Amino acid sequence: MRSDAKIELRKLDKFNYRDILKLKVAGDQTGFVANNAISLAQALFHTQAWYRGIYHGDTAVGFVMLDLDMDKPEYYLWRFMIDEKFQGQGYGLKALKLVIEYVKNLPESTEFLLSYVPEEGNPKGFYEKQGFIDTGVMEEGEVIMKLEFK
């Protein structure tokens, strides 16, 4: 990826959702994140779901979905994936930084939560590099991490 490559989080609509459905993680990562068709189906029934395609120019490279509970408030990274063809090129890092900035600016935002499956090959190290720390809590077999905002 060029250092000046622009990444954007784009709303999905009837014209671009198929781009997101075509994306997939590498075979050894399938146990860490649901496929995008399942995520979009879940989003239809969860009013708190906020989701975007991750685009580099006109190319879909990934998908992100948040669970935004404005009543608590609690903000959670529900899904985050970069297509296997685009991994290792900096797209995930740039996209996650955009997501973090978005969450920082939500009402009463003090922290950002996520979880990961504690198996070999998990993304824990990637999230730690962005400042997320383990909370010591496990939920449904996943480790909860958080990023605190000062």
mmCIF file of C-alpha atoms in Angstrom:
data_model
loop_
_atom_site.group_PDB
_atom_site.id
_atom_site.type_symbol
_atom_site.label_atom_id
_atom_site.label_comp_id
_atom_site.label_asym_id
_atom_site.label_seq_id
_atom_site.Cartn_x
_atom_site.Cartn_y
_atom_site.Cartn_z
ATOM 1 C CA MET A 1 0.000 0.000 0.000
ATOM 2 C CA ARG A 2 1.272 3.464 -0.771
ATOM 3 C CA SER A 3 1.807 5.596 2.324
ATOM 4 C CA ASP A 4 -0.618 8.174 0.901
ATOM 5 C CA ALA A 5 -3.337 5.596 0.229
ATOM 6 C CA LYS A 6 -6.684 6.872 1.465
ATOM 7 C CA ILE A 7 -8.920 4.538 3.417
ATOM 8 C CA GLU A 8 -12.545 5.385 4.057
ATOM 9 C CA LEU A 9 -15.446 3.842 5.911
ATOM 10 C CA ARG A 10 -18.303 3.815 3.415
ATOM 11 C CA LYS A 11 -22.006 3.287 4.087
ATOM 12 C CA LEU A 12 -23.456 0.238 2.415
ATOM 13 C CA ASP A 13 -26.363 0.442 0.028
ATOM 14 C CA LYS A 14 -27.989 -1.561 -2.759
ATOM 15 C CA PHE A 15 -25.130 -0.647 -5.083
ATOM 16 C CA ASN A 16 -22.124 -1.714 -3.028
ATOM 17 C CA TYR A 17 -23.187 -4.355 -0.491
ATOM 18 C CA ARG A 18 -22.148 -7.128 -2.886
ATOM 19 C CA ASP A 19 -18.569 -5.824 -2.725
ATOM 20 C CA ILE A 20 -18.596 -6.608 0.996
ATOM 21 C CA LEU A 21 -20.189 -10.040 0.564
ATOM 22 C CA LYS A 22 -17.291 -11.087 -1.699
ATOM 23 C CA LEU A 23 -14.653 -10.377 0.952
ATOM 24 C CA LYS A 24 -13.205 -13.174 3.056
ATOM 25 C CA VAL A 25 -10.441 -13.695 5.564
ATOM 26 C CA ALA A 26 -7.678 -16.261 5.140
ATOM 27 C CA GLY A 27 -8.653 -19.873 5.790
ATOM 28 C CA ASP A 28 -6.890 -20.040 9.164
ATOM 29 C CA GLN A 29 -8.782 -16.930 10.330
ATOM 30 C CA THR A 30 -12.334 -18.133 9.725
ATOM 31 C CA GLY A 31 -12.776 -19.131 13.375
ATOM 32 C CA PHE A 32 -12.107 -15.569 14.523
ATOM 33 C CA VAL A 33 -14.788 -13.604 12.661
ATOM 34 C CA ALA A 34 -18.168 -14.391 11.116
ATOM 35 C CA ASN A 35 -18.512 -13.986 7.377
ATOM 36 C CA ASN A 36 -19.931 -10.704 6.174
ATOM 37 C CA ALA A 37 -23.264 -12.154 5.029
ATOM 38 C CA ILE A 38 -23.970 -13.271 8.602
ATOM 39 C CA SER A 39 -22.890 -9.882 9.940
ATOM 40 C CA LEU A 40 -25.200 -8.006 7.580
ATOM 41 C CA ALA A 41 -28.089 -10.309 8.447
ATOM 42 C CA GLN A 42 -27.491 -9.672 12.158
ATOM 43 C CA ALA A 43 -27.343 -5.932 11.533
ATOM 44 C CA LEU A 44 -30.877 -6.050 10.103
ATOM 45 C CA PHE A 45 -32.212 -7.182 13.471
ATOM 46 C CA HIS A 46 -30.001 -5.151 15.817
ATOM 47 C CA THR A 47 -30.924 -1.481 15.858
ATOM 48 C CA GLN A 48 -27.639 -0.695 17.630
ATOM 49 C CA ALA A 49 -25.551 -2.059 14.752
ATOM 50 C CA TRP A 50 -23.426 0.451 12.852
ATOM 51 C CA TYR A 51 -21.570 -0.995 9.870
ATOM 52 C CA ARG A 52 -19.387 0.212 7.030
ATOM 53 C CA GLY A 53 -17.365 -1.129 4.168
ATOM 54 C CA ILE A 54 -13.660 -0.392 4.350
ATOM 55 C CA TYR A 55 -12.609 1.038 0.994
ATOM 56 C CA HIS A 56 -9.335 1.959 -0.631
ATOM 57 C CA GLY A 57 -10.520 4.180 -3.451
ATOM 58 C CA ASP A 58 -13.270 2.218 -5.185
ATOM 59 C CA THR A 59 -11.974 -1.137 -3.947
ATOM 60 C CA ALA A 60 -13.630 -2.822 -0.974
ATOM 61 C CA VAL A 61 -10.874 -4.208 1.250
ATOM 62 C CA GLY A 62 -12.735 -4.928 4.488
ATOM 63 C CA PHE A 63 -15.765 -4.592 6.741
ATOM 64 C CA VAL A 64 -16.407 -3.199 10.200
ATOM 65 C CA MET A 65 -19.467 -3.414 12.435
ATOM 66 C CA LEU A 66 -19.996 -1.809 15.828
ATOM 67 C CA ASP A 67 -22.571 -2.339 18.551
ATOM 68 C CA LEU A 68 -23.429 1.157 19.745
ATOM 69 C CA ASP A 69 -25.491 1.172 22.930
ATOM 70 C CA MET A 70 -26.153 4.881 23.394
ATOM 71 C CA ASP A 71 -28.233 4.282 26.530
ATOM 72 C CA LYS A 72 -25.363 2.895 28.667
ATOM 73 C CA PRO A 73 -23.241 4.277 26.773
ATOM 74 C CA GLU A 74 -21.177 1.304 25.632
ATOM 75 C CA TYR A 75 -19.365 1.036 22.331
ATOM 76 C CA TYR A 76 -18.156 -2.327 21.071
ATOM 77 C CA LEU A 77 -16.222 -3.479 18.015
ATOM 78 C CA TRP A 78 -18.489 -6.313 16.906
ATOM 79 C CA ARG A 79 -16.800 -7.278 13.608
ATOM 80 C CA PHE A 80 -13.603 -6.205 11.918
ATOM 81 C CA MET A 81 -12.085 -7.912 8.911
ATOM 82 C CA ILE A 82 -9.727 -7.244 6.038
ATOM 83 C CA ASP A 83 -9.948 -9.462 2.966
ATOM 84 C CA GLU A 84 -7.145 -12.011 2.688
ATOM 85 C CA LYS A 85 -5.837 -10.338 -0.510
ATOM 86 C CA PHE A 86 -5.367 -7.014 1.278
ATOM 87 C CA GLN A 87 -3.923 -8.097 4.624
ATOM 88 C CA GLY A 88 -0.464 -6.916 5.605
ATOM 89 C CA GLN A 89 -0.722 -3.723 3.553
ATOM 90 C CA GLY A 90 -1.729 -1.309 6.326
ATOM 91 C CA TYR A 91 -5.430 -1.128 5.471
ATOM 92 C CA GLY A 92 -6.521 -2.656 8.783
ATOM 93 C CA LEU A 93 -4.447 -0.233 10.824
ATOM 94 C CA LYS A 94 -5.741 2.811 8.975
ATOM 95 C CA ALA A 95 -9.336 1.585 9.152
ATOM 96 C CA LEU A 96 -9.113 0.833 12.869
ATOM 97 C CA LYS A 97 -7.744 4.323 13.527
ATOM 98 C CA LEU A 98 -10.760 5.790 11.694
ATOM 99 C CA VAL A 99 -13.110 3.624 13.761
ATOM 100 C CA ILE A 100 -11.408 4.654 17.007
ATOM 101 C CA GLU A 101 -11.759 8.327 16.095
ATOM 102 C CA TYR A 102 -15.426 7.790 15.290
ATOM 103 C CA VAL A 103 -16.054 6.098 18.650
ATOM 104 C CA LYS A 104 -14.070 8.764 20.566
ATOM 105 C CA ASN A 105 -16.522 11.360 19.271
ATOM 106 C CA LEU A 106 -19.693 9.523 20.303
ATOM 107 C CA PRO A 107 -21.688 10.869 23.271
ATOM 108 C CA GLU A 108 -20.087 10.167 26.675
ATOM 109 C CA SER A 109 -17.445 7.943 25.090
ATOM 110 C CA THR A 110 -14.874 6.881 27.683
ATOM 111 C CA GLU A 111 -13.810 3.497 26.332
ATOM 112 C CA PHE A 112 -14.037 1.224 23.317
ATOM 113 C CA LEU A 113 -14.513 -2.518 23.821
ATOM 114 C CA LEU A 114 -13.776 -5.553 21.659
ATOM 115 C CA SER A 115 -13.250 -9.272 22.073
ATOM 116 C CA TYR A 116 -11.136 -11.977 20.508
ATOM 117 C CA VAL A 117 -11.043 -15.759 20.496
ATOM 118 C CA PRO A 118 -8.003 -16.829 22.571
ATOM 119 C CA GLU A 119 -6.597 -19.317 20.073
ATOM 120 C CA GLU A 120 -3.372 -19.372 18.104
ATOM 121 C CA GLY A 121 -3.346 -16.791 15.320
ATOM 122 C CA ASN A 122 -5.761 -14.393 17.055
ATOM 123 C CA PRO A 123 -5.500 -10.608 16.523
ATOM 124 C CA LYS A 124 -4.633 -9.743 20.149
ATOM 125 C CA GLY A 125 -1.210 -8.320 19.229
ATOM 126 C CA PHE A 126 -2.690 -6.087 16.532
ATOM 127 C CA TYR A 127 -5.154 -4.599 19.013
ATOM 128 C CA GLU A 128 -2.524 -4.199 21.741
ATOM 129 C CA LYS A 129 -0.410 -2.130 19.345
ATOM 130 C CA GLN A 130 -3.361 0.262 19.092
ATOM 131 C CA GLY A 131 -3.574 0.628 22.872
ATOM 132 C CA PHE A 132 -6.221 -1.967 23.739
ATOM 133 C CA ILE A 133 -5.620 -3.873 26.978
ATOM 134 C CA ASP A 134 -7.054 -7.112 28.345
ATOM 135 C CA THR A 135 -9.759 -6.532 30.937
ATOM 136 C CA GLY A 136 -9.389 -9.981 32.494
ATOM 137 C CA VAL A 137 -13.023 -10.687 31.582
ATOM 138 C CA MET A 138 -14.143 -13.524 29.336
ATOM 139 C CA GLU A 139 -17.556 -13.544 27.705
ATOM 140 C CA GLU A 140 -18.901 -16.443 25.644
ATOM 141 C CA GLY A 141 -15.388 -17.876 25.310
ATOM 142 C CA GLU A 142 -13.833 -14.591 24.154
ATOM 143 C CA VAL A 143 -11.405 -12.265 25.927
ATOM 144 C CA ILE A 144 -12.638 -8.688 26.346
ATOM 145 C CA MET A 145 -10.230 -5.843 25.639
ATOM 146 C CA LYS A 146 -10.715 -2.114 26.024
ATOM 147 C CA LEU A 147 -9.207 1.130 24.869
ATOM 148 C CA GLU A 148 -9.701 3.933 27.376
ATOM 149 C CA PHE A 149 -10.112 7.505 26.223
ATOM 150 C CA LYS A 150 -8.683 10.228 28.435
#
